[in-house]
Amino acid sequence: MKKKLNTVIVLIAILTGSMFFTSCNNYTPEKTFEIAVLNSNLLSSFGSTQINRQLESEPQVYDDATKKMVPSSYYDYFQFQITELEKRQKTIAEIKEDDDNRELLAASKDLFSYAIAKQKEGYLPIAKMQDEKIPAEQIQKAIADFDATTEKDINTKFTALMNVAKAYIEKHNINAKVGN
């Protein structure tokens, strides 16, 4: 009985905290910067670098039931990574937009939307090829084709975010440095 009561108390605390957190999403400029800009580091190896690194490692996904990483297909492994980006994108979208942060949030949303869409279009078919044991030459060609069609746009969007971020940190005197 005591265990059930503790579980209920913990669940109530989590729900209350979640409701408080989502209702009070007026973030400081520092927190807005952290969410909108620093999360973009997850995209710093977008394309062939990230794809090849993931294909060279054992595919694993997080299992909620066991609370640990478990073996998976490459497709599920890549999908897991995309899902994590979508969670970050959702956090960015939850920030209350105002005149001060509008340009920063727009650039961040643009980068994440593009990256997620392209990963779904490119990463997942490549992962499926790996799962189906398609010859490495064909997989590498698909990766090269992916880079050829996305590299310029992802770099442009990333640079746009960094340019807006520089102005934002200067305006708010945030102790951070960004680079292109």
mmCIF file of C-alpha atoms in Angstrom:
data_model
loop_
_atom_site.group_PDB
_atom_site.id
_atom_site.type_symbol
_atom_site.label_atom_id
_atom_site.label_comp_id
_atom_site.label_asym_id
_atom_site.label_seq_id
_atom_site.Cartn_x
_atom_site.Cartn_y
_atom_site.Cartn_z
ATOM 1 C CA MET A 1 0.000 0.000 0.000
ATOM 2 C CA LYS A 2 2.798 2.400 0.906
ATOM 3 C CA LYS A 3 4.505 1.677 -2.438
ATOM 4 C CA LYS A 4 1.288 2.501 -4.330
ATOM 5 C CA LEU A 5 0.851 5.702 -2.365
ATOM 6 C CA ASN A 6 4.437 6.751 -3.107
ATOM 7 C CA THR A 7 3.913 5.978 -6.789
ATOM 8 C CA VAL A 8 0.736 8.077 -6.860
ATOM 9 C CA ILE A 9 2.500 10.953 -5.090
ATOM 10 C CA VAL A 10 5.373 10.828 -7.571
ATOM 11 C CA LEU A 11 2.958 10.773 -10.518
ATOM 12 C CA ILE A 12 1.030 13.744 -9.130
ATOM 13 C CA ALA A 13 4.276 15.651 -8.617
ATOM 14 C CA ILE A 14 5.385 14.896 -12.174
ATOM 15 C CA LEU A 15 2.031 15.932 -13.637
ATOM 16 C CA THR A 16 1.937 19.105 -11.565
ATOM 17 C CA GLY A 17 5.496 19.960 -12.560
ATOM 18 C CA SER A 18 4.723 19.280 -16.212
ATOM 19 C CA MET A 19 1.642 21.484 -16.142
ATOM 20 C CA PHE A 20 3.583 24.244 -14.385
ATOM 21 C CA PHE A 21 6.457 23.943 -16.855
ATOM 22 C CA THR A 22 4.248 24.079 -19.931
ATOM 23 C CA SER A 23 2.136 26.939 -18.587
ATOM 24 C CA CYS A 24 5.151 29.007 -17.609
ATOM 25 C CA ASN A 25 7.211 28.925 -20.752
ATOM 26 C CA ASN A 26 8.312 32.543 -20.678
ATOM 27 C CA TYR A 27 11.984 31.740 -20.806
ATOM 28 C CA THR A 28 14.864 34.061 -20.085
ATOM 29 C CA PRO A 29 16.941 35.076 -23.110
ATOM 30 C CA GLU A 30 19.645 32.660 -21.897
ATOM 31 C CA LYS A 31 17.210 29.735 -21.754
ATOM 32 C CA THR A 32 15.730 30.673 -25.126
ATOM 33 C CA PHE A 33 19.243 30.741 -26.588
ATOM 34 C CA GLU A 34 20.048 27.390 -25.004
ATOM 35 C CA ILE A 35 16.983 25.712 -26.459
ATOM 36 C CA ALA A 36 16.891 27.399 -29.868
ATOM 37 C CA VAL A 37 20.603 27.504 -30.644
ATOM 38 C CA LEU A 38 22.564 25.039 -28.553
ATOM 39 C CA ASN A 39 20.270 22.189 -29.584
ATOM 40 C CA SER A 40 21.438 22.799 -33.147
ATOM 41 C CA ASN A 41 24.731 21.158 -32.154
ATOM 42 C CA LEU A 42 22.862 17.900 -32.689
ATOM 43 C CA LEU A 43 22.891 18.762 -36.384
ATOM 44 C CA SER A 44 26.567 19.694 -36.636
ATOM 45 C CA SER A 45 27.493 16.406 -38.322
ATOM 46 C CA PHE A 46 24.438 16.315 -40.580
ATOM 47 C CA GLY A 47 24.783 14.193 -43.703
ATOM 48 C CA SER A 48 27.483 11.703 -44.614
ATOM 49 C CA THR A 49 29.500 12.200 -41.433
ATOM 50 C CA GLN A 50 26.557 11.339 -39.219
ATOM 51 C CA ILE A 51 25.190 8.605 -41.482
ATOM 52 C CA ASN A 52 28.545 6.815 -41.762
ATOM 53 C CA ARG A 53 29.162 7.090 -38.003
ATOM 54 C CA GLN A 54 25.764 5.558 -37.306
ATOM 55 C CA LEU A 55 26.254 2.802 -39.879
ATOM 56 C CA GLU A 56 29.606 1.913 -38.287
ATOM 57 C CA SER A 57 28.083 1.456 -34.833
ATOM 58 C CA GLU A 58 25.756 -1.217 -33.550
ATOM 59 C CA PRO A 59 22.161 -0.092 -33.992
ATOM 60 C CA GLN A 60 20.414 0.417 -30.664
ATOM 61 C CA VAL A 61 17.325 2.174 -29.399
ATOM 62 C CA TYR A 62 16.168 3.079 -25.910
ATOM 63 C CA ASP A 63 13.658 0.643 -24.464
ATOM 64 C CA ASP A 64 11.305 2.366 -22.016
ATOM 65 C CA ALA A 65 10.331 -0.933 -20.403
ATOM 66 C CA THR A 66 13.886 -1.935 -19.468
ATOM 67 C CA LYS A 67 15.226 1.639 -19.255
ATOM 68 C CA LYS A 68 18.281 0.779 -21.332
ATOM 69 C CA MET A 69 19.562 0.628 -24.879
ATOM 70 C CA VAL A 70 18.692 -2.556 -26.768
ATOM 71 C CA PRO A 71 19.761 -3.904 -30.182
ATOM 72 C CA SER A 72 17.631 -2.806 -33.120
ATOM 73 C CA SER A 73 17.581 -2.505 -36.883
ATOM 74 C CA TYR A 74 19.406 0.396 -38.497
ATOM 75 C CA TYR A 75 16.060 1.740 -39.626
ATOM 76 C CA ASP A 76 14.775 1.857 -36.037
ATOM 77 C CA TYR A 77 18.095 3.277 -34.858
ATOM 78 C CA PHE A 78 17.901 6.154 -37.359
ATOM 79 C CA GLN A 79 14.205 6.665 -36.586
ATOM 80 C CA PHE A 80 15.080 6.876 -32.878
ATOM 81 C CA GLN A 81 17.567 9.662 -33.649
ATOM 82 C CA ILE A 82 14.952 11.516 -35.712
ATOM 83 C CA THR A 83 12.431 11.171 -32.887
ATOM 84 C CA GLU A 84 14.930 12.764 -30.512
ATOM 85 C CA LEU A 85 15.307 15.713 -32.909
ATOM 86 C CA GLU A 86 11.521 16.017 -33.109
ATOM 87 C CA LYS A 87 11.412 16.281 -29.303
ATOM 88 C CA ARG A 88 13.912 19.138 -29.446
ATOM 89 C CA GLN A 89 11.909 20.768 -32.231
ATOM 90 C CA LYS A 90 8.778 20.539 -30.088
ATOM 91 C CA THR A 91 10.602 22.235 -27.204
ATOM 92 C CA ILE A 92 11.606 25.069 -29.532
ATOM 93 C CA ALA A 93 8.013 25.413 -30.748
ATOM 94 C CA GLU A 94 6.782 25.683 -27.141
ATOM 95 C CA ILE A 95 8.768 28.857 -26.498
ATOM 96 C CA LYS A 96 6.463 31.838 -26.425
ATOM 97 C CA GLU A 97 7.339 33.951 -29.436
ATOM 98 C CA ASP A 98 7.705 37.707 -29.118
ATOM 99 C CA ASP A 99 9.359 40.548 -31.027
ATOM 100 C CA ASP A 100 12.619 39.888 -29.209
ATOM 101 C CA ASN A 101 13.034 36.202 -30.062
ATOM 102 C CA ARG A 102 10.938 35.823 -33.225
ATOM 103 C CA GLU A 103 13.846 35.837 -35.689
ATOM 104 C CA LEU A 104 15.916 33.452 -33.558
ATOM 105 C CA LEU A 105 13.049 31.000 -33.163
ATOM 106 C CA ALA A 106 12.171 31.197 -36.855
ATOM 107 C CA ALA A 107 15.749 30.373 -37.873
ATOM 108 C CA SER A 108 15.917 27.506 -35.391
ATOM 109 C CA LYS A 109 12.560 26.092 -36.471
ATOM 110 C CA ASP A 110 13.576 26.380 -40.119
ATOM 111 C CA LEU A 111 16.817 24.467 -39.507
ATOM 112 C CA PHE A 112 15.166 21.712 -37.479
ATOM 113 C CA SER A 113 12.228 21.330 -39.868
ATOM 114 C CA TYR A 114 14.538 21.007 -42.842
ATOM 115 C CA ALA A 115 16.926 18.600 -41.119
ATOM 116 C CA ILE A 116 14.159 16.337 -39.832
ATOM 117 C CA ALA A 117 12.385 16.217 -43.200
ATOM 118 C CA LYS A 118 15.617 15.445 -45.040
ATOM 119 C CA GLN A 119 16.618 12.801 -42.512
ATOM 120 C CA LYS A 120 13.269 11.093 -43.010
ATOM 121 C CA GLU A 121 13.671 11.283 -46.796
ATOM 122 C CA GLY A 122 17.346 10.315 -46.898
ATOM 123 C CA TYR A 123 18.576 8.682 -43.702
ATOM 124 C CA LEU A 124 15.730 6.181 -43.392
ATOM 125 C CA PRO A 125 16.040 4.736 -46.926
ATOM 126 C CA ILE A 126 19.807 4.439 -46.403
ATOM 127 C CA ALA A 127 19.240 2.656 -43.087
ATOM 128 C CA LYS A 128 16.839 0.292 -44.805
ATOM 129 C CA MET A 129 19.501 -0.416 -47.432
ATOM 130 C CA GLN A 130 21.948 -1.290 -44.638
ATOM 131 C CA ASP A 131 19.380 -3.571 -42.975
ATOM 132 C CA GLU A 132 18.785 -5.308 -46.302
ATOM 133 C CA LYS A 133 22.552 -5.717 -46.720
ATOM 134 C CA ILE A 134 22.656 -3.829 -50.029
ATOM 135 C CA PRO A 135 26.258 -3.626 -51.323
ATOM 136 C CA ALA A 136 28.341 -0.931 -49.617
ATOM 137 C CA GLU A 137 29.025 0.836 -52.930
ATOM 138 C CA GLN A 138 25.305 1.452 -53.447
ATOM 139 C CA ILE A 139 24.909 2.704 -49.905
ATOM 140 C CA GLN A 140 27.866 5.064 -50.284
ATOM 141 C CA LYS A 141 26.410 6.355 -53.554
ATOM 142 C CA ALA A 142 23.091 7.030 -51.798
ATOM 143 C CA ILE A 143 24.961 8.890 -49.046
ATOM 144 C CA ALA A 144 26.905 10.955 -51.591
ATOM 145 C CA ASP A 145 23.678 11.746 -53.452
ATOM 146 C CA PHE A 146 22.077 12.800 -50.168
ATOM 147 C CA ASP A 147 24.949 15.180 -49.412
ATOM 148 C CA ALA A 148 24.823 16.595 -52.922
ATOM 149 C CA THR A 149 21.162 17.511 -52.547
ATOM 150 C CA THR A 150 21.204 18.778 -48.953
ATOM 151 C CA GLU A 151 24.636 20.116 -48.022
ATOM 152 C CA LYS A 152 24.204 23.624 -49.425
ATOM 153 C CA ASP A 153 20.758 24.138 -47.901
ATOM 154 C CA ILE A 154 21.629 22.762 -44.456
ATOM 155 C CA ASN A 155 24.754 24.932 -44.334
ATOM 156 C CA THR A 156 22.738 27.997 -45.362
ATOM 157 C CA LYS A 157 20.131 27.358 -42.667
ATOM 158 C CA PHE A 158 22.766 26.655 -40.027
ATOM 159 C CA THR A 159 24.650 29.848 -40.948
ATOM 160 C CA ALA A 160 21.419 31.860 -40.823
ATOM 161 C CA LEU A 161 20.744 30.579 -37.308
ATOM 162 C CA MET A 162 24.294 31.365 -36.177
ATOM 163 C CA ASN A 163 24.080 34.911 -37.577
ATOM 164 C CA VAL A 164 20.824 35.584 -35.742
ATOM 165 C CA ALA A 165 22.242 33.922 -32.616
ATOM 166 C CA LYS A 166 25.281 36.248 -32.638
ATOM 167 C CA ALA A 167 23.053 39.307 -32.642
ATOM 168 C CA TYR A 168 20.825 37.777 -29.946
ATOM 169 C CA ILE A 169 23.705 37.021 -27.566
ATOM 170 C CA GLU A 170 25.163 40.492 -28.077
ATOM 171 C CA LYS A 171 21.800 42.147 -27.439
ATOM 172 C CA HIS A 172 21.254 40.135 -24.243
ATOM 173 C CA ASN A 173 24.872 39.994 -23.105
ATOM 174 C CA ILE A 174 24.793 36.195 -23.006
ATOM 175 C CA ASN A 175 28.116 34.580 -22.195
ATOM 176 C CA ALA A 176 28.356 32.404 -25.302
ATOM 177 C CA LYS A 177 30.137 32.261 -28.609
ATOM 178 C CA VAL A 178 28.745 30.949 -31.846
ATOM 179 C CA GLY A 179 30.491 30.210 -35.076
ATOM 180 C CA ASN A 180 29.580 29.438 -38.624
#
